[in-house]
Amino acid sequence: MLIWFVGLYLLFSVGVGVYASRRVHNSRDFVVAGRNLPLPIVTATVFATWFGAETVLGISATFVTEGLSGVVADPFGASMCLIIAGLFFAPLLYRMNLLTIGDYYRARYSREVELIMTICIMISYLGWVSAQVTALGLVFDMVTGGAIDQPTGMFIGTAIVLGYTMFGGMWSVALLDFVQMTVIMVALLLIAVLVSDDAGGAANVVNHARAAGKLQFFPQGGYEAWIPFIGAGITMMLGSIPQQDVFQRMTSAKDEKTAVRGSVSGGVLYFAFAFVPMFLAYAATLIDPKVFGDLIESDSQMVLPQLILQHTPLVAQVFFFGALLSAIMSTAAATLLAPSVMFTENILKHFALKDMSDRQMLSTMRIIVVTFGCMVYWFALHSEATIFEMVENAYKVTLVGAFVPLAFGLYWKRASTQGALLSIVLGLGVWILMEAFEPSEIWPPQLAGLLASLLGMLLGSWLPNKIGRYGAVHSPRQHPV
């Protein structure tokens, strides 16, 4: 019965995505939904930016083993990313009327910076989308009792996501986000009520977690504890801001005010609901300490799904797994769309196929979506990282290479192309060298890379210009695309 109900729910979700494809008439509709989304849908799609596999399966598993200090990157850093992006980046970027975040780097700096940033951002999506694909296979395996193994489930899930994303683009993503946000919020609250009763009440779960030290957020000790903590937090807080899917969700709003309000409200809502899976997973350790204690040691990602299968009625299972699949597919759709759009707009259009018509561009984007989907499926099959690690690692490259040129380009008039290029070279160089040769438990390589990127921007912009016409300083408002 669970398989049939979840199957019907999936068909409904796909139907919504296919229906949305009727609104796609040109590349702008495909990428930013024609910039027509109202506040409720913008809030939902921003909320869905992170609410996928890592929130339900990854964060909950990490919290059970490491406590709040282990999830500083997500949900704390992730939710702050959306709030900061909404308050300080959405207004300026929305006014520029851009199609991709790569367009910003071209308008503010040069085509060289655009190309480098596009490649960096595209690479960062491999880990992020792979986490969603891995989770899809995991859920199919659990729901079918092993009849569909994880690799086959990954293939089926990827094929479904590619199907409606290829046709509906951002319209499919946005409408599905609204549906899945509503369903998963209702589902998680319903399950929280059921599970808390079995665990002796919500207060008992919280008190037990506090006594076990799981609610200790700030690290104990000196700089050797605080520096890694800060590094983990800013990886997603700042490294996620220069991302195409975050940019698309903000700039798909019908106006600037909606972009700001939707981003902030989506971030706040995400922070609040990310604690529900953590509560459920910890409650499982009180309901059956032996079974779930052993599961934590072997595969902590399975704690929450097994709790739902073993200790909730069928209706709760249908809601949970249906909503989880929908959330994962929605997140996967947006993160498949983002790098595909960037590759078409910022590499093919400007460096290879310069005379593409809008119709050709739309067709090319759809082909690239399928191509990137196949690459992600292969990467996910061969990755040994956990879902949480895939997501956390995805944003290191954009933190060290893309954040400083974006922020300084918007808020510092002196920022130049020379500064941006030096920032990218130093940031990526220091990070790669530290990852490869000198991994430090005290200084996270991505934090050292961020500081090097900042130094490169300051030095490159203050030093006399040595790179010709590309060293000119531009104001973002002078370069609408």
C-alpha positions as semicolon CSV with decimal commas, in nm:
position;residue;x (nm);y (nm);z (nm)
1;M;0,000;0,000;0,000
2;L;0,283;0,238;0,082
3;I;0,440;0,183;-0,260
4;W;0,112;0,250;-0,441
5;F;0,035;0,566;-0,245
6;V;0,384;0,705;-0,288
7;G;0,368;0,619;-0,659
8;L;0,044;0,814;-0,694
9;Y;0,196;1,107;-0,511
10;L;0,493;1,103;-0,747
11;L;0,261;1,100;-1,048
12;F;0,077;1,399;-0,907
13;S;0,407;1,586;-0,856
14;V;0,520;1,508;-1,210
15;G;0,179;1,621;-1,338
16;V;0,224;1,959;-1,168
17;G;0,567;1,992;-1,328
18;V;0,441;1,904;-1,674
19;Y;0,146;2,141;-1,638
20;A;0,387;2,422;-1,551
21;S;0,574;2,363;-1,877
22;R;0,280;2,518;-2,062
23;R;0,398;2,856;-1,935
24;V;0,741;2,827;-2,095
25;H;0,756;3,024;-2,420
26;N;1,113;3,157;-2,418
27;S;1,445;3,129;-2,234
28;R;1,346;3,387;-1,970
29;D;1,038;3,183;-1,882
30;F;1,257;2,873;-1,860
31;V;1,526;3,032;-1,639
32;V;1,346;3,283;-1,412
33;A;0,977;3,202;-1,472
34;G;0,936;3,527;-1,664
35;R;1,000;3,718;-1,336
36;N;0,631;3,675;-1,249
37;L;0,625;3,477;-0,922
38;P;0,411;3,612;-0,632
39;L;0,527;3,623;-0,268
40;P;0,386;3,284;-0,151
41;I;0,558;3,096;-0,434
42;V;0,885;3,289;-0,394
43;T;0,882;3,207;-0,021
44;A;0,815;2,841;-0,099
45;T;1,085;2,813;-0,362
46;V;1,344;2,988;-0,141
47;F;1,248;2,756;0,148
48;A;1,296;2,461;-0,088
49;T;1,647;2,577;-0,179
50;W;1,786;2,368;0,107
51;F;1,491;2,159;0,223
52;G;1,580;1,832;0,059
53;A;1,787;1,524;0,132
54;E;2,043;1,699;0,349
55;T;1,780;1,853;0,578
56;V;1,566;1,546;0,637
57;L;1,834;1,275;0,624
58;G;2,173;1,447;0,654
59;I;2,118;1,709;0,924
60;S;1,910;1,479;1,143
61;A;2,180;1,209;1,130
62;T;2,458;1,459;1,208
63;F;2,265;1,608;1,500
64;V;2,212;1,268;1,663
65;T;2,585;1,194;1,654
66;E;2,741;1,541;1,702
67;G;2,471;1,768;1,845
68;L;2,398;2,129;1,748
69;S;2,766;2,218;1,708
70;G;2,786;1,964;1,426
71;V;2,512;2,132;1,222
72;V;2,645;2,489;1,229
73;A;2,678;2,479;0,849
74;D;2,320;2,368;0,797
75;P;2,065;2,483;0,910
76;F;2,237;2,778;1,083
77;G;2,467;2,881;0,799
78;A;2,221;2,784;0,526
79;S;1,930;2,984;0,667
80;M;2,151;3,288;0,730
81;C;2,265;3,261;0,368
82;L;1,907;3,310;0,246
83;I;1,842;3,597;0,487
84;I;2,168;3,778;0,402
85;A;2,112;3,719;0,029
86;G;1,760;3,859;0,056
87;L;1,856;4,170;0,252
88;F;2,185;4,268;0,091
89;F;2,208;4,102;-0,251
90;A;1,855;4,055;-0,387
91;P;1,773;4,428;-0,429
92;L;2,088;4,513;-0,627
93;L;2,088;4,198;-0,839
94;Y;1,716;4,221;-0,915
95;R;1,758;4,575;-1,054
96;M;2,023;4,457;-1,298
97;N;1,768;4,236;-1,480
98;L;2,015;3,950;-1,537
99;L;1,950;3,596;-1,654
100;T;2,229;3,425;-1,458
101;I;2,475;3,509;-1,182
102;G;2,747;3,466;-1,444
103;D;2,603;3,765;-1,630
104;Y;2,681;3,976;-1,323
105;Y;3,052;3,891;-1,335
106;R;3,063;3,988;-1,702
107;A;2,873;4,315;-1,650
108;R;3,077;4,418;-1,345
109;Y;3,420;4,287;-1,449
110;S;3,495;4,108;-1,778
111;R;3,427;3,800;-1,989
112;E;3,734;3,632;-1,841
113;V;3,593;3,664;-1,490
114;E;3,255;3,545;-1,617
115;L;3,410;3,231;-1,766
116;I;3,613;3,141;-1,458
117;M;3,322;3,201;-1,222
118;T;3,081;3,002;-1,436
119;I;3,313;2,700;-1,431
120;C;3,365;2,726;-1,054
121;I;2,994;2,752;-0,981
122;M;2,910;2,466;-1,216
123;I;3,167;2,239;-1,046
124;S;3,016;2,317;-0,705
125;Y;2,683;2,174;-0,817
126;L;2,820;1,823;-0,871
127;G;2,828;1,744;-0,500
128;W;2,502;1,922;-0,422
129;V;2,293;1,750;-0,689
130;S;2,466;1,419;-0,623
131;A;2,342;1,435;-0,263
132;Q;1,985;1,461;-0,392
133;V;2,032;1,176;-0,639
134;T;2,185;0,955;-0,368
135;A;1,889;1,028;-0,140
136;L;1,640;0,944;-0,415
137;G;1,795;0,600;-0,451
138;L;1,794;0,555;-0,075
139;V;1,424;0,640;-0,046
140;F;1,321;0,412;-0,335
141;D;1,517;0,131;-0,172
142;M;1,344;0,180;0,164
143;V;0,991;0,229;0,032
144;T;1,006;-0,084;-0,184
145;G;1,175;-0,294;0,083
146;G;1,480;-0,348;-0,138
147;A;1,284;-0,446;-0,450
148;I;1,437;-0,139;-0,614
149;D;1,801;-0,117;-0,507
150;Q;1,973;0,217;-0,451
151;P;2,153;0,249;-0,791
152;T;1,828;0,165;-0,976
153;G;1,634;0,407;-0,757
154;M;1,890;0,676;-0,833
155;F;1,842;0,615;-1,205
156;I;1,460;0,624;-1,182
157;G;1,462;0,938;-0,968
158;T;1,706;1,116;-1,197
159;A;1,499;1,025;-1,504
160;I;1,178;1,163;-1,347
161;V;1,346;1,487;-1,242
162;L;1,505;1,533;-1,585
163;G;1,169;1,476;-1,751
164;Y;0,977;1,765;-1,604
165;T;1,278;1,997;-1,557
166;M;1,372;1,970;-1,921
167;F;1,028;2,091;-2,029
168;G;0,910;2,318;-1,747
169;G;1,229;2,482;-1,623
170;M;1,186;2,731;-1,339
171;W;0,805;2,728;-1,371
172;S;0,801;2,357;-1,288
173;V;1,047;2,407;-1,004
174;A;0,851;2,696;-0,850
175;L;0,506;2,537;-0,860
176;L;0,637;2,204;-0,730
177;D;0,819;2,389;-0,451
178;F;0,491;2,542;-0,339
179;V;0,316;2,203;-0,337
180;Q;0,597;2,017;-0,163
181;M;0,648;2,287;0,101
182;T;0,284;2,265;0,203
183;V;0,282;1,885;0,213
184;I;0,610;1,836;0,395
185;M;0,530;2,095;0,663
186;V;0,199;1,925;0,737
187;A;0,362;1,580;0,726
188;L;0,648;1,666;0,961
189;L;0,420;1,833;1,215
190;L;0,183;1,534;1,209
191;I;0,469;1,289;1,258
192;A;0,625;1,504;1,533
193;V;0,301;1,481;1,733
194;L;0,282;1,102;1,690
195;V;0,648;1,038;1,770
196;S;0,669;1,273;2,069
197;D;0,391;1,076;2,241
198;D;0,590;0,753;2,204
199;A;0,904;0,926;2,337
200;G;0,734;1,057;2,652
201;G;0,647;1,401;2,521
202;A;0,836;1,680;2,345
203;A;0,969;1,820;2,675
204;N;1,121;1,482;2,763
205;V;1,301;1,464;2,427
206;V;1,440;1,817;2,464
207;N;1,548;1,764;2,826
208;H;1,719;1,437;2,738
209;A;1,904;1,602;2,448
210;R;2,013;1,887;2,675
211;A;2,139;1,646;2,942
212;A;2,333;1,453;2,677
213;G;2,503;1,776;2,562
214;K;2,337;1,772;2,219
215;L;2,206;2,128;2,257
216;Q;2,552;2,274;2,319
217;F;2,597;2,499;2,016
218;F;2,913;2,698;2,077
219;P;3,243;2,508;2,097
220;Q;3,429;2,460;2,423
221;G;3,794;2,562;2,417
222;G;4,018;2,819;2,255
223;Y;4,094;2,919;1,898
224;E;4,164;2,556;1,801
225;A;3,791;2,488;1,855
226;W;3,648;2,819;1,738
227;I;3,828;2,854;1,404
228;P;3,697;2,524;1,257
229;F;3,352;2,611;1,394
230;I;3,354;2,949;1,218
231;G;3,492;2,792;0,900
232;A;3,209;2,539;0,888
233;G;2,947;2,808;0,947
234;I;3,058;3,052;0,679
235;T;3,105;2,779;0,417
236;M;2,732;2,769;0,349
237;M;2,646;3,112;0,492
238;L;2,864;3,297;0,240
239;G;2,969;3,030;-0,008
240;S;2,608;2,961;-0,108
241;I;2,524;3,323;-0,195
242;P;2,698;3,330;-0,537
243;Q;2,494;3,031;-0,659
244;Q;2,271;3,022;-0,965
245;D;1,978;2,844;-0,795
246;V;1,968;3,102;-0,512
247;F;1,996;3,380;-0,771
248;Q;1,717;3,230;-0,987
249;R;1,478;3,197;-0,696
250;M;1,528;3,559;-0,589
251;T;1,511;3,711;-0,936
252;S;1,205;3,508;-1,041
253;A;0,992;3,732;-0,817
254;K;0,745;3,972;-0,975
255;D;0,920;4,277;-0,823
256;E;1,213;4,378;-0,605
257;K;1,012;4,399;-0,282
258;T;0,878;4,047;-0,335
259;A;1,231;3,920;-0,400
260;V;1,352;4,060;-0,067
261;R;1,052;3,952;0,141
262;G;1,034;3,608;-0,017
263;S;1,405;3,540;0,042
264;V;1,400;3,649;0,407
265;S;1,074;3,471;0,493
266;G;1,191;3,155;0,314
267;G;1,515;3,160;0,514
268;V;1,335;3,206;0,847
269;L;1,087;2,931;0,764
270;Y;1,366;2,694;0,666
271;F;1,549;2,755;0,994
272;A;1,236;2,678;1,195
273;F;1,140;2,358;1,015
274;A;1,492;2,218;0,989
275;F;1,472;2,141;1,361
276;V;1,178;1,904;1,317
277;P;1,380;1,620;1,154
278;M;1,645;1,666;1,425
279;F;1,378;1,631;1,694
280;L;1,236;1,319;1,528
281;A;1,573;1,149;1,488
282;Y;1,669;1,211;1,850
283;A;1,327;1,094;1,969
284;A;1,398;0,764;1,796
285;T;1,691;0,701;2,033
286;L;1,449;0,726;2,328
287;I;1,178;0,509;2,174
288;D;1,410;0,214;2,105
289;P;1,764;0,283;2,234
290;K;1,904;-0,056;2,132
291;V;1,783;-0,067;1,771
292;F;1,847;0,297;1,689
293;G;2,169;0,306;1,889
294;D;2,308;0,030;1,669
295;L;2,178;0,207;1,359
296;I;2,358;0,528;1,459
297;E;2,684;0,335;1,471
298;S;2,631;0,164;1,134
299;D;2,439;0,422;0,925
300;S;2,294;0,722;1,106
301;Q;2,121;0,844;0,786
302;M;1,875;0,555;0,824
303;V;1,753;0,652;1,174
304;L;1,468;0,880;1,069
305;P;1,337;0,666;0,778
306;Q;1,339;0,353;0,996
307;L;1,159;0,540;1,273
308;I;0,882;0,631;1,030
309;L;0,855;0,277;0,892
310;Q;0,852;0,105;1,230
311;H;0,666;0,345;1,460
312;T;0,408;0,540;1,260
313;P;0,081;0,443;1,084
314;L;0,050;0,406;0,707
315;V;-0,095;0,754;0,655
316;A;0,208;0,911;0,824
317;Q;0,443;0,695;0,615
318;V;0,271;0,802;0,294
319;F;0,293;1,168;0,392
320;F;0,656;1,141;0,496
321;F;0,800;0,946;0,204
322;G;0,581;1,121;-0,052
323;A;0,680;1,461;0,079
324;L;1,045;1,358;0,111
325;L;1,061;1,238;-0,248
326;S;0,888;1,551;-0,366
327;A;1,125;1,774;-0,168
328;I;1,431;1,593;-0,298
329;M;1,308;1,600;-0,658
330;S;1,223;1,969;-0,633
331;T;1,567;2,054;-0,497
332;A;1,733;1,830;-0,755
333;A;1,535;1,994;-1,037
334;A;1,649;2,344;-0,943
335;T;2,009;2,239;-0,898
336;L;2,013;2,055;-1,230
337;L;1,864;2,357;-1,402
338;A;2,109;2,610;-1,257
339;P;2,444;2,487;-1,396
340;S;2,283;2,389;-1,726
341;V;2,151;2,741;-1,772
342;M;2,489;2,893;-1,680
343;F;2,678;2,671;-1,924
344;T;2,445;2,769;-2,207
345;E;2,421;3,142;-2,128
346;N;2,774;3,216;-2,005
347;I;2,990;2,974;-2,203
348;L;2,820;2,854;-2,523
349;K;2,639;3,179;-2,601
350;H;2,935;3,410;-2,546
351;F;3,234;3,191;-2,622
352;A;3,118;2,925;-2,871
353;L;2,776;2,979;-3,032
354;K;2,755;3,358;-3,036
355;D;2,467;3,388;-3,283
356;M;2,214;3,167;-3,102
357;S;1,853;3,273;-3,133
358;D;1,629;3,255;-2,826
359;R;1,463;2,942;-2,963
360;Q;1,799;2,774;-3,015
361;M;1,909;2,880;-2,668
362;L;1,600;2,723;-2,511
363;S;1,659;2,395;-2,698
364;T;2,027;2,397;-2,602
365;M;1,944;2,451;-2,234
366;R;1,720;2,145;-2,239
367;I;1,991;1,931;-2,397
368;I;2,247;2,051;-2,139
369;V;2,005;1,970;-1,853
370;V;2,000;1,606;-1,968
371;T;2,378;1,598;-2,017
372;F;2,449;1,740;-1,673
373;G;2,196;1,500;-1,521
374;C;2,387;1,203;-1,663
375;M;2,715;1,341;-1,523
376;V;2,562;1,385;-1,178
377;Y;2,422;1,030;-1,181
378;W;2,768;0,891;-1,258
379;F;2,929;1,107;-0,988
380;A;2,671;1,003;-0,727
381;L;2,725;0,633;-0,807
382;H;3,098;0,662;-0,741
383;S;3,100;0,901;-0,442
384;E;3,170;0,762;-0,094
385;A;3,078;1,081;0,096
386;T;2,766;1,107;0,310
387;I;2,475;1,327;0,203
388;F;2,571;1,592;0,459
389;E;2,937;1,591;0,348
390;M;2,842;1,621;-0,021
391;V;2,636;1,931;0,052
392;E;2,888;2,094;0,286
393;N;3,178;2,034;0,044
394;A;2,986;2,172;-0,254
395;Y;3,017;2,534;-0,145
396;K;3,386;2,551;-0,062
397;V;3,481;2,636;-0,420
398;T;3,231;2,924;-0,445
399;L;3,328;3,053;-0,100
400;V;3,695;3,088;-0,192
401;G;3,648;3,194;-0,552
402;A;3,315;3,367;-0,612
403;F;3,189;3,536;-0,295
404;V;3,445;3,819;-0,260
405;P;3,418;3,936;-0,625
406;L;3,038;3,936;-0,593
407;A;3,016;4,123;-0,262
408;F;3,291;4,375;-0,333
409;G;3,164;4,434;-0,685
410;L;2,826;4,538;-0,546
411;Y;2,944;4,744;-0,251
412;W;3,293;4,874;-0,332
413;K;3,324;5,110;-0,627
414;R;3,701;5,065;-0,646
415;A;3,674;4,687;-0,705
416;S;3,836;4,619;-1,042
417;T;3,878;4,331;-1,282
418;Q;4,241;4,307;-1,178
419;G;4,127;4,275;-0,816
420;A;3,867;4,013;-0,906
421;L;4,116;3,799;-1,099
422;L;4,377;3,817;-0,822
423;S;4,107;3,737;-0,567
424;I;4,005;3,426;-0,763
425;V;4,364;3,308;-0,818
426;L;4,473;3,352;-0,456
427;G;4,149;3,215;-0,308
428;L;4,141;2,901;-0,520
429;G;4,518;2,855;-0,506
430;V;4,549;2,868;-0,127
431;W;4,244;2,645;-0,080
432;I;4,363;2,379;-0,327
433;L;4,717;2,375;-0,187
434;M;4,595;2,338;0,171
435;E;4,349;2,063;0,075
436;A;4,619;1,875;-0,114
437;F;4,931;1,918;0,097
438;E;4,859;2,065;0,438
439;P;4,510;1,978;0,564
440;S;4,481;2,141;0,906
441;E;4,241;2,051;1,183
442;I;4,260;2,407;1,315
443;W;4,256;2,615;0,997
444;P;3,994;2,485;0,749
445;P;4,135;2,522;0,395
446;Q;3,822;2,706;0,279
447;L;3,861;2,971;0,552
448;A;4,224;3,030;0,455
449;G;4,111;3,049;0,092
450;L;3,848;3,310;0,177
451;L;4,104;3,529;0,355
452;A;4,342;3,494;0,059
453;S;4,058;3,589;-0,177
454;L;3,987;3,900;0,029
455;L;4,355;3,995;0,024
456;G;4,368;3,946;-0,352
457;M;4,071;4,176;-0,410
458;L;4,221;4,453;-0,194
459;L;4,571;4,430;-0,342
460;G;4,455;4,393;-0,702
461;S;4,217;4,688;-0,682
462;W;4,460;4,919;-0,500
463;L;4,762;4,841;-0,717
464;P;4,802;5,024;-1,051
465;N;4,603;4,857;-1,327
466;K;4,819;4,620;-1,534
467;I;4,559;4,441;-1,747
468;G;4,452;4,704;-1,997
469;R;4,095;4,789;-2,072
470;Y;3,958;4,517;-1,845
471;G;4,082;4,705;-1,538
472;A;3,812;4,971;-1,566
473;V;3,580;5,006;-1,270
474;H;3,213;4,960;-1,352
475;S;2,899;5,028;-1,156
476;P;2,653;4,736;-1,164
477;R;2,364;4,968;-1,248
478;Q;2,538;5,078;-1,568
479;H;2,528;4,729;-1,715
480;P;2,181;4,579;-1,737
481;V;2,179;4,265;-1,952
